[in-house]
Amino acid sequence: MRQQPPRRNRMASTNRPIKRALVSVFHKEGIDVLAQAFIAAGTEVVSTGSTAKRLAELGVNVTEVSEVTGFPESLDGRVKTLDPHIHAGILADMTNPEHVKQLQTLGIKPFDLVVVNLYPFADTVRSGANEADTIEKIDIGGPSMVRAAAKNSATVAIITDPADYALVAKRIEDGRGFSLEERRWLAAKAFAHTAAYDATINAWTSKQWPKPESITSDQSAADDDIPNEDTVFPKAYTRTWDRSHLLRYGENPHQQAALYLDPLNQNGFAHAEQLGGKPMSYNNYVDADAAWRAVWDFAPSIAVAVVKHNNPCGLALGKTVAEAHKKAHACDPMSAYGGVIAANTTVTLEMAQNVRPIFTEVIVAPDYEPEALELLKTKKKNLRILKVAEPPRAKQQYRQIDGGLLVQTTDLINAPGDSPDAWKLVSGDPADADTLRDLEFAWRAIRCVKSNAILIAHDQATVGIGMGQVNRVDSCHLAVERANTLADGVNRTTGSVAASDAFFPFADGAEYLINAGVKAIVQPGGSIRDEEVFEAARKAGITMYVTGTRHFFH
């Protein structure tokens, strides 16, 4: 029988031993692992400035970059590696005979490994550094070397993640180097690294250096059709987030999930300090963020929200945070079971005592009285206790759709029709002070309710909420039903006020609220049947205002 030739090991055939390395890192942590491997294998190492100094201290025989380039580091370190003697050694494809020949002619030696991490731009921004110091932390040579090595993954391994140092050291010491597939994987990581780095710089520069009015004026003069959209909606939306940690699962157990953080912002809700309880889940974050945003719609008034499945089941103002919580919980005690509680002021011992008997998933507040925190931590060990230093500040909202991303400015209570002073009275007598206060509360509260939304309120607290229905009449029915199904049998709609997040398309929804005892309604108006709706209110003799502003929430 004819003997078959041995099967070729494709992985082994593409491995390239690491004989010469270029190392230039800002963060030196973990570099001793590489140093030991370089020494053991006798690897030739070229390095820059402080990196070369640190490697030499660790016993590595280092060649300074300036010895390779024949040019000293200059301009306060801005120019070090931007030289053909460096970049030709990185970019030469050593599987290409012509490249090999050109390197020999030029007297340039190739690199097998490039190890780079970049100036800490995001850290510098977060530190509050001034503009000049921040600009100095925009790395130029580092990304150039990273991109060059990643482009040339055919023969060069690029390392940007210190977590890979141990793997590199092993491959140096055993002489294997990396296979082509491995080098390509490392190159993909490197491109992701520089893309995120540049996106962070773009996020900062687009905010710090907006389009000048002089250019806007000149463009408008040249072409009246050019909108000044770049500041809010740039032509390319380049933003990046850093993975904080994996979550147990997503919205459902079969889904995977993770939390990512804005690298330029360390004060948002995603940075909440957890003071007690089980780890946060995906749903916990979604609901707690909704509750957190809801209570700050009412600042500086003291507000508490109880949220379930991204919808409020209670929202109230109070003279104290304990009073606000008691009123919010009373709106729908059944739905509050397993909900999320948010307060926009310090949680007191009295409030904590009221929360104690209620099964709650998460509580979030700016701070906690020591006695309140101790009670919650010891008596409700599974309760996730979050402390968030600052109110919500996000100016834009994002929603992914298949193949794209929707971006909009955040819906805040700052539209022209949000102030009662701008409301138009279309039926009944002007509201007295107490009624107007409740109407304003209801109008603010409706912002955080999923559409179609109807909200019934009394004494600056919700008493019935109808949300997420596909028609407005059903939302009216749901709001009234929830207002009047408490065990004590009290009819809470009589004498209350109502808000609708969008116009009534027909009079039937408003008529249902009126028949349930609502004495005043605030709504955006704008329906082709507005007069029918207004007439129903006039016939019943109730007060109705229109705002000219809506607050849909999908």
Coordinates of C-alpha atoms in Angstrom, one line a residue:
M1 CA 0.0 0.0 0.0
R2 CA 1.3 3.4 -0.9
Q3 CA 2.2 5.5 2.1
Q4 CA 0.3 8.7 2.5
P5 CA 2.3 11.9 3.2
P6 CA 1.9 13.3 6.7
R7 CA -1.0 15.8 7.0
R8 CA 0.2 19.4 7.1
N9 CA -0.6 21.2 10.4
R10 CA -2.1 24.5 9.1
M11 CA -2.0 26.1 12.5
A12 CA 1.7 25.3 13.0
S13 CA 2.6 26.4 9.4
T14 CA 1.4 30.0 10.1
N15 CA 3.1 30.4 13.5
R16 CA 5.8 33.0 13.6
P17 CA 8.3 33.0 16.5
I18 CA 8.8 36.3 18.3
K19 CA 12.4 37.3 17.8
R20 CA 12.1 41.1 17.8
A21 CA 9.5 43.2 19.8
L22 CA 8.5 46.8 20.0
V23 CA 7.1 47.9 23.3
S24 CA 5.6 51.3 24.1
V25 CA 3.1 51.4 27.0
F26 CA 1.7 54.2 29.2
H27 CA 0.5 51.8 31.9
K28 CA 3.4 49.7 33.1
E29 CA 1.3 47.3 35.2
G30 CA 2.1 43.6 34.4
I31 CA 5.0 44.5 32.1
D32 CA 7.3 42.4 34.4
V33 CA 5.8 39.3 33.0
L34 CA 6.9 40.3 29.5
A35 CA 10.3 41.3 30.8
Q36 CA 11.0 37.9 32.2
A37 CA 10.0 36.2 29.0
F38 CA 12.1 38.6 26.9
I39 CA 15.2 37.8 29.1
A40 CA 14.6 34.0 29.1
A41 CA 14.2 33.9 25.3
G42 CA 16.8 36.5 24.4
T43 CA 14.3 38.6 22.5
E44 CA 15.5 41.7 20.9
V45 CA 13.4 44.6 22.4
V46 CA 13.0 48.1 21.1
S47 CA 11.2 50.6 23.4
T48 CA 10.4 54.2 24.1
G49 CA 11.1 56.6 26.9
S50 CA 9.7 55.6 30.3
T51 CA 8.8 52.1 29.0
A52 CA 12.5 51.5 28.0
K53 CA 13.6 52.7 31.4
R54 CA 11.2 50.4 33.2
L55 CA 12.2 47.4 31.1
A56 CA 15.9 48.1 31.7
E57 CA 15.2 48.2 35.5
L58 CA 13.7 44.8 35.1
G59 CA 16.9 43.5 33.5
V60 CA 15.9 43.6 29.8
N61 CA 18.6 44.6 27.3
V62 CA 16.6 47.4 25.6
T63 CA 17.3 49.4 22.5
E64 CA 15.9 52.9 22.6
V65 CA 13.7 54.0 19.7
S66 CA 16.0 57.0 19.1
E67 CA 18.9 54.6 18.3
V68 CA 16.8 52.9 15.7
T69 CA 15.5 56.1 14.1
G70 CA 18.6 58.1 14.5
F71 CA 16.4 60.9 15.7
P72 CA 15.8 62.0 19.3
E73 CA 12.4 62.1 20.9
S74 CA 11.2 65.7 20.4
L75 CA 8.4 68.2 20.9
D76 CA 7.9 67.1 24.5
G77 CA 7.5 63.5 23.5
R78 CA 4.9 64.2 20.7
V79 CA 7.3 62.7 18.2
K80 CA 9.0 59.4 19.0
T81 CA 7.9 56.5 16.8
L82 CA 6.6 58.4 13.8
D83 CA 9.5 57.3 11.6
P84 CA 10.0 54.9 8.6
H85 CA 12.6 52.9 10.5
I86 CA 9.8 52.0 13.0
H87 CA 6.8 51.8 10.7
A88 CA 8.5 49.9 7.9
G89 CA 9.6 47.3 10.4
I90 CA 6.0 47.0 11.6
L91 CA 4.3 47.1 8.1
A92 CA 6.6 44.8 6.2
D93 CA 4.8 41.7 5.2
M94 CA 7.5 39.1 5.6
T95 CA 5.6 36.6 3.5
N96 CA 6.1 38.9 0.5
P97 CA 9.6 38.5 -1.0
E98 CA 9.6 42.0 -2.3
H99 CA 9.0 43.5 1.2
V100 CA 11.8 41.3 2.5
K101 CA 14.1 42.6 -0.2
Q102 CA 13.2 46.2 0.4
L103 CA 13.8 46.0 4.1
Q104 CA 17.3 44.5 3.4
T105 CA 18.1 47.3 1.0
L106 CA 16.9 49.9 3.6
G107 CA 18.8 48.3 6.4
I108 CA 15.6 48.0 8.5
K109 CA 14.8 45.0 10.7
P110 CA 11.2 43.7 11.0
F111 CA 9.2 43.4 14.2
D112 CA 7.3 40.2 15.1
L113 CA 5.5 41.7 18.1
V114 CA 4.2 45.1 19.0
V115 CA 3.0 45.8 22.5
V116 CA 1.2 49.2 23.0
N117 CA -1.3 50.8 25.3
L118 CA -2.4 54.3 24.9
Y119 CA -2.3 57.6 26.7
P120 CA -5.2 57.7 29.2
F121 CA -7.5 60.1 27.5
A122 CA -10.8 59.2 29.2
D123 CA -9.1 59.1 32.6
T124 CA -7.8 62.6 32.0
V125 CA -11.2 64.0 31.0
R126 CA -12.8 62.4 34.0
S127 CA -10.2 63.9 36.3
G128 CA -11.4 67.4 35.3
A129 CA -8.1 68.4 33.6
N130 CA -8.0 71.6 31.6
E131 CA -8.2 71.6 27.8
A132 CA -4.4 71.8 27.2
D133 CA -3.6 68.9 29.5
T134 CA -6.5 66.9 27.9
I135 CA -5.2 67.5 24.4
E136 CA -1.7 66.3 25.4
K137 CA -3.3 62.9 26.3
I138 CA -4.5 62.4 22.7
D139 CA -2.2 59.7 21.6
I140 CA -0.8 59.9 18.1
G141 CA 2.1 57.5 17.8
G142 CA 0.5 54.8 19.8
P143 CA -2.6 54.3 17.6
S144 CA -0.4 54.6 14.5
M145 CA 1.7 51.7 15.7
V146 CA -1.4 49.7 16.7
R147 CA -3.1 50.1 13.4
A148 CA 0.0 49.4 11.5
A149 CA 0.6 46.1 13.3
A150 CA -3.0 45.1 13.1
K151 CA -3.0 45.8 9.4
N152 CA 0.0 43.6 9.0
S153 CA -1.4 40.7 11.1
A154 CA 0.0 38.4 8.3
T155 CA 3.3 38.5 10.1
V156 CA 3.0 40.7 13.2
A157 CA 1.3 40.1 16.5
I158 CA -0.3 43.2 18.2
I159 CA -1.0 43.3 21.9
T160 CA -3.1 46.1 23.4
D161 CA -4.7 44.3 26.3
P162 CA -2.5 43.8 29.4
A163 CA -4.7 40.7 30.1
D164 CA -2.9 39.1 27.2
Y165 CA 0.6 39.6 28.6
A166 CA 0.8 36.2 30.3
L167 CA -0.3 34.5 27.0
V168 CA 2.4 36.5 25.1
A169 CA 5.1 35.5 27.7
K170 CA 4.2 31.8 27.3
R171 CA 4.4 32.0 23.5
I172 CA 7.7 33.9 23.6
E173 CA 9.3 31.4 26.0
D174 CA 8.1 28.2 24.2
G175 CA 9.1 29.7 20.8
R176 CA 5.8 29.2 19.2
G177 CA 4.7 32.7 18.7
F178 CA 1.2 33.1 17.3
S179 CA -0.6 31.4 14.4
L180 CA -2.2 33.5 11.6
E181 CA -5.7 32.9 13.1
E182 CA -4.5 34.1 16.5
R183 CA -2.8 37.2 15.1
R184 CA -5.9 38.1 13.2
W185 CA -7.9 37.8 16.5
L186 CA -5.4 40.0 18.2
A187 CA -5.6 42.5 15.3
A188 CA -9.4 42.6 15.6
K189 CA -9.1 43.4 19.3
A190 CA -6.6 46.1 18.4
F191 CA -8.8 47.8 15.9
A192 CA -11.6 47.7 18.4
H193 CA -9.3 49.3 20.9
T194 CA -8.3 52.2 18.6
A195 CA -11.9 52.7 17.4
A196 CA -13.1 53.0 20.9
Y197 CA -10.2 55.4 21.7
D198 CA -11.0 57.6 18.8
A199 CA -14.8 57.5 19.5
T200 CA -14.0 58.8 23.0
I201 CA -12.0 61.6 21.7
N202 CA -14.7 62.4 19.2
A203 CA -17.3 62.5 22.0
W204 CA -15.2 65.0 23.9
T205 CA -14.2 67.2 21.0
S206 CA -17.7 67.4 19.5
K207 CA -18.9 68.7 22.9
Q208 CA -15.9 71.0 23.6
W209 CA -15.5 72.3 20.0
P210 CA -19.0 72.8 18.5
K211 CA -19.6 74.2 15.1
P212 CA -18.8 78.0 15.2
E213 CA -21.5 80.5 14.4
S214 CA -19.2 82.0 11.8
I215 CA -19.3 78.8 9.7
T216 CA -23.0 78.3 10.2
S217 CA -23.6 81.8 9.0
D218 CA -21.4 81.4 5.9
Q219 CA -23.0 78.1 5.1
S220 CA -26.5 79.5 5.5
A221 CA -25.6 82.4 3.2
A222 CA -24.3 80.0 0.6
D223 CA -27.1 77.4 0.9
D224 CA -30.2 78.0 2.9
D225 CA -31.0 74.3 2.8
I226 CA -28.0 73.3 5.0
P227 CA -29.3 72.7 8.5
N228 CA -27.2 73.1 11.6
E229 CA -27.6 69.5 12.6
D230 CA -24.1 68.4 13.3
T231 CA -24.0 69.2 17.0
V232 CA -27.1 67.2 17.9
F233 CA -27.1 64.6 15.1
P234 CA -23.7 64.2 13.5
K235 CA -23.4 62.5 10.1
A236 CA -21.5 59.6 11.7
Y237 CA -22.6 58.7 15.2
T238 CA -19.4 57.6 16.9
R239 CA -19.8 56.7 20.5
T240 CA -18.3 54.0 22.7
W241 CA -19.0 52.2 25.9
D242 CA -16.7 50.1 28.1
R243 CA -18.0 46.8 29.4
S244 CA -18.3 46.9 33.2
H245 CA -19.4 43.4 33.9
L246 CA -21.6 40.5 32.6
L247 CA -25.1 40.1 34.1
R248 CA -26.6 36.8 35.0
Y249 CA -28.9 37.0 32.0
G250 CA -30.9 39.4 30.0
E251 CA -34.6 40.2 30.1
N252 CA -35.2 36.4 30.1
P253 CA -33.0 33.6 31.3
H254 CA -32.1 32.4 27.8
Q255 CA -30.7 35.9 26.8
Q256 CA -27.2 37.0 27.6
A257 CA -26.5 40.5 28.9
A258 CA -23.8 42.9 30.1
L259 CA -23.6 46.4 31.5
Y260 CA -21.5 49.0 29.6
L261 CA -20.3 52.4 30.9
D262 CA -19.8 55.7 29.2
P263 CA -16.0 56.2 29.5
L264 CA -16.3 60.0 29.9
N265 CA -19.0 59.9 32.6
Q266 CA -18.6 58.4 36.0
N267 CA -21.7 59.9 37.7
G268 CA -24.6 58.5 35.8
F269 CA -27.1 55.9 37.0
A270 CA -25.0 53.1 35.5
H271 CA -22.3 54.0 38.0
A272 CA -24.6 53.5 41.0
E273 CA -22.9 52.4 44.2
Q274 CA -24.5 49.2 45.5
L275 CA -24.7 49.3 49.3
G276 CA -26.4 45.9 49.8
G277 CA -28.4 43.1 48.4
K278 CA -28.1 40.7 45.5
P279 CA -26.3 41.6 42.2
M280 CA -28.4 43.8 39.8
S281 CA -30.1 42.1 36.9
Y282 CA -30.9 43.4 33.4
N283 CA -34.5 44.1 34.4
N284 CA -33.5 45.7 37.7
Y285 CA -31.4 48.2 35.8
V286 CA -34.2 49.0 33.3
D287 CA -36.8 49.5 36.1
A288 CA -34.6 51.3 38.5
D289 CA -33.4 53.7 35.7
A290 CA -37.0 54.5 34.9
A291 CA -37.9 55.1 38.5
W292 CA -34.8 57.3 39.0
R293 CA -35.7 59.4 36.0
A294 CA -39.3 59.7 37.1
V295 CA -38.6 61.2 40.6
W296 CA -36.3 63.9 39.2
D297 CA -39.0 65.2 37.0
F298 CA -40.3 66.8 40.2
A299 CA -37.1 68.3 41.7
P300 CA -36.8 70.2 44.0
S301 CA -40.0 68.8 45.4
I302 CA -39.6 65.5 47.4
A303 CA -40.8 62.7 45.2
V304 CA -41.0 58.9 45.4
A305 CA -41.8 56.5 42.6
V306 CA -42.7 52.8 42.7
V307 CA -42.0 51.2 39.3
K308 CA -42.9 47.7 37.9
H309 CA -42.0 46.5 34.4
N310 CA -40.8 50.0 33.4
N311 CA -44.1 51.6 34.4
P312 CA -45.0 53.5 37.5
C313 CA -47.5 51.8 39.8
G314 CA -47.3 54.8 42.2
L315 CA -45.8 58.3 42.2
A316 CA -46.2 61.0 44.8
L317 CA -44.9 64.1 46.4
G318 CA -44.7 64.7 50.1
K319 CA -43.5 67.0 52.8
T320 CA -41.2 64.2 53.8
V321 CA -39.8 61.3 51.9
A322 CA -41.7 58.9 54.1
E323 CA -45.0 60.6 53.3
A324 CA -44.2 60.6 49.6
H325 CA -43.4 56.9 49.7
K326 CA -46.6 56.1 51.7
K327 CA -48.7 58.0 49.1
A328 CA -47.0 56.4 46.1
H329 CA -47.4 52.9 47.5
A330 CA -51.0 53.4 48.3
C331 CA -51.8 54.0 44.6
D332 CA -51.5 50.3 43.7
P333 CA -50.2 48.1 46.6
M334 CA -50.8 44.9 44.7
S335 CA -48.6 46.0 41.7
A336 CA -46.0 47.4 44.1
Y337 CA -45.1 43.8 45.1
G338 CA -41.7 43.1 43.7
G339 CA -41.3 46.6 42.4
V340 CA -38.5 49.2 42.4
I341 CA -38.6 52.3 44.7
A342 CA -36.8 55.5 43.8
A343 CA -36.5 58.7 45.9
N344 CA -34.9 62.0 44.9
T345 CA -33.8 62.8 48.5
T346 CA -32.2 61.0 51.4
V347 CA -34.1 57.9 52.6
T348 CA -34.9 58.3 56.3
L349 CA -35.4 55.7 59.0
E350 CA -39.1 56.3 58.9
M351 CA -39.3 55.5 55.2
A352 CA -37.1 52.5 55.6
Q353 CA -39.4 51.2 58.3
N354 CA -42.3 51.6 55.9
V355 CA -40.4 49.8 53.1
R356 CA -39.4 46.9 55.3
P357 CA -42.6 44.8 55.1
I358 CA -43.0 45.3 51.4
F359 CA -41.2 42.9 49.0
T360 CA -39.0 45.2 46.9
E361 CA -36.4 44.3 44.4
V362 CA -34.4 47.6 44.3
I363 CA -34.3 50.9 46.2
V364 CA -32.4 53.8 44.8
A365 CA -31.7 57.3 46.3
P366 CA -29.0 59.9 46.5
D367 CA -28.2 58.8 50.1
Y368 CA -29.5 57.0 53.2
E369 CA -29.6 57.9 56.9
P370 CA -27.2 55.5 58.7
E371 CA -30.0 54.0 60.7
A372 CA -32.1 53.6 57.5
L373 CA -29.3 51.9 55.7
E374 CA -28.6 49.6 58.6
L375 CA -32.2 48.5 58.9
L376 CA -32.5 47.8 55.1
K377 CA -29.2 45.9 55.0
T378 CA -30.0 43.7 58.0
K379 CA -33.7 43.2 57.7
K380 CA -33.9 42.9 53.9
K381 CA -30.7 41.1 52.9
N382 CA -31.7 40.5 49.3
L383 CA -32.9 44.1 48.6
R384 CA -30.6 45.8 46.1
I385 CA -29.7 49.2 47.7
L386 CA -28.3 51.7 45.3
K387 CA -26.8 55.1 45.9
V388 CA -26.5 57.5 43.0
A389 CA -24.7 60.8 43.5
E390 CA -26.3 62.9 40.8
P391 CA -29.7 63.3 39.0
P392 CA -30.1 62.0 35.4
R393 CA -28.2 64.2 32.9
A394 CA -28.6 62.2 29.6
K395 CA -29.5 64.6 26.8
Q396 CA -30.1 61.9 24.2
Q397 CA -31.8 58.5 24.0
Y398 CA -31.0 55.6 21.8
R399 CA -33.0 52.6 20.6
Q400 CA -31.6 49.9 18.3
I401 CA -33.7 48.7 15.4
D402 CA -32.7 46.0 13.0
G403 CA -29.8 47.4 11.0
G404 CA -29.8 50.8 12.6
L405 CA -30.1 53.1 15.6
L406 CA -32.7 55.6 16.4
V407 CA -31.5 58.7 18.3
Q408 CA -33.6 61.4 19.9
T409 CA -33.2 64.2 22.4
T410 CA -34.4 63.2 25.9
D411 CA -38.0 64.0 26.7
L412 CA -37.9 66.4 29.6
I413 CA -40.6 68.5 31.3
N414 CA -39.3 71.5 29.4
A415 CA -41.5 71.8 26.3
P416 CA -43.4 75.0 25.7
G417 CA -46.7 73.6 26.9
D418 CA -45.4 72.0 30.1
S419 CA -45.9 75.1 32.2
P420 CA -49.5 75.7 33.4
D421 CA -49.0 79.3 32.5
A422 CA -49.0 78.2 28.8
W423 CA -52.1 76.0 29.1
K424 CA -55.3 77.0 27.3
L425 CA -58.6 76.7 29.2
V426 CA -61.2 75.2 26.9
S427 CA -63.9 74.2 29.3
G428 CA -65.2 75.1 32.8
D429 CA -63.9 77.6 35.3
P430 CA -60.2 78.2 35.9
A431 CA -58.9 75.6 38.4
D432 CA -58.4 76.7 41.9
A433 CA -54.9 76.6 43.4
D434 CA -55.2 73.0 44.8
T435 CA -56.7 71.6 41.6
L436 CA -54.1 73.4 39.4
R437 CA -51.4 71.9 41.6
D438 CA -52.8 68.4 41.1
L439 CA -53.1 69.0 37.4
E440 CA -49.5 70.1 37.1
F441 CA -48.4 67.0 39.1
A442 CA -50.5 64.7 36.9
W443 CA -49.0 66.3 33.7
R444 CA -45.5 65.9 35.0
A445 CA -46.2 62.3 36.1
I446 CA -47.7 61.3 32.8
R447 CA -44.3 61.7 31.1
C448 CA -43.0 58.4 32.6
V449 CA -46.0 56.3 31.8
K450 CA -46.0 54.1 28.7
S451 CA -48.4 55.2 26.0
N452 CA -51.3 55.2 25.6
A453 CA -51.3 56.7 29.1
I454 CA -54.1 58.1 31.4
L455 CA -53.2 59.1 34.9
I456 CA -55.6 60.0 37.7
A457 CA -54.2 62.0 40.7
H458 CA -55.3 63.6 43.9
D459 CA -53.3 65.4 46.6
Q460 CA -50.2 65.3 44.4
A461 CA -50.2 61.5 44.2
T462 CA -51.3 59.0 41.6
V463 CA -54.5 57.1 42.5
G464 CA -55.0 55.3 39.2
I465 CA -52.8 54.7 36.1
G466 CA -53.8 53.2 32.8
M467 CA -50.8 52.5 30.6
G468 CA -49.6 50.7 27.5
Q469 CA -53.0 50.1 26.0
V470 CA -53.5 50.2 22.2
N471 CA -56.4 52.6 22.5
R472 CA -57.0 55.5 24.9
V473 CA -60.5 54.4 26.0
D474 CA -59.0 51.2 27.4
S475 CA -56.4 53.2 29.3
C476 CA -59.2 55.3 30.8
H477 CA -61.0 52.2 31.9
L478 CA -57.8 50.7 33.4
A479 CA -56.9 54.0 35.3
V480 CA -60.4 54.2 36.8
E481 CA -60.5 50.5 37.7
R482 CA -57.2 50.7 39.5
A483 CA -58.2 53.8 41.3
N484 CA -61.3 52.1 42.7
T485 CA -60.3 48.5 43.5
L486 CA -58.7 49.0 46.9
A487 CA -59.9 46.8 49.7
D488 CA -61.5 49.7 51.5
G489 CA -63.9 50.3 48.7
V490 CA -63.3 54.0 48.5
N491 CA -64.0 55.7 45.2
R492 CA -60.8 57.6 44.5
T493 CA -61.8 59.0 41.1
T494 CA -64.5 61.3 42.5
G495 CA -63.0 64.8 42.9
S496 CA -59.7 63.8 41.4
V497 CA -57.9 65.1 38.3
A498 CA -56.7 63.3 35.1
A499 CA -54.0 63.7 32.5
S500 CA -53.7 62.2 29.1
D501 CA -50.3 62.0 27.4
A502 CA -51.8 62.7 24.0
F503 CA -55.1 64.0 22.6
F504 CA -58.4 62.2 22.9
P505 CA -59.3 61.1 19.4
F506 CA -62.9 60.9 20.3
A507 CA -65.0 62.2 23.2
D508 CA -65.6 58.7 24.7
G509 CA -62.4 58.5 26.7
A510 CA -62.9 61.9 28.3
E511 CA -66.6 61.1 29.0
Y512 CA -65.6 57.9 30.8
L513 CA -63.3 59.8 33.1
I514 CA -66.0 62.5 33.6
N515 CA -68.6 59.9 34.5
A516 CA -66.2 58.3 37.0
G517 CA -66.1 61.6 38.9
V518 CA -63.0 63.4 37.6
K519 CA -63.4 67.1 38.1
A520 CA -60.6 68.4 35.8
I521 CA -58.6 67.1 32.8
V522 CA -55.3 68.3 31.2
Q523 CA -54.5 67.0 27.7
P524 CA -52.4 68.1 24.7
G525 CA -55.3 68.7 22.3
G526 CA -54.8 68.6 18.6
S527 CA -57.4 66.0 17.5
I528 CA -59.7 66.8 14.5
R529 CA -62.5 66.1 17.0
D530 CA -61.2 68.4 19.7
E531 CA -64.4 70.4 19.7
E532 CA -66.4 67.2 20.4
V533 CA -64.1 66.5 23.4
F534 CA -64.3 70.1 24.6
E535 CA -68.1 70.1 24.3
A536 CA -68.3 66.9 26.4
A537 CA -66.4 68.6 29.1
R538 CA -68.5 71.8 28.9
K539 CA -71.7 69.8 29.0
A540 CA -70.5 68.1 32.2
G541 CA -69.3 71.5 33.6
I542 CA -65.7 70.3 34.3
T543 CA -62.4 72.1 33.8
M544 CA -60.3 71.1 30.9
Y545 CA -56.9 72.5 29.8
V546 CA -55.0 71.8 26.6
T547 CA -51.2 72.1 26.6
G548 CA -50.2 71.9 23.0
T549 CA -47.5 69.5 24.0
R550 CA -47.6 65.7 24.2
H551 CA -45.5 63.1 26.1
F552 CA -45.7 59.8 24.2
F553 CA -43.5 57.1 25.8
H554 CA -43.0 53.9 23.8

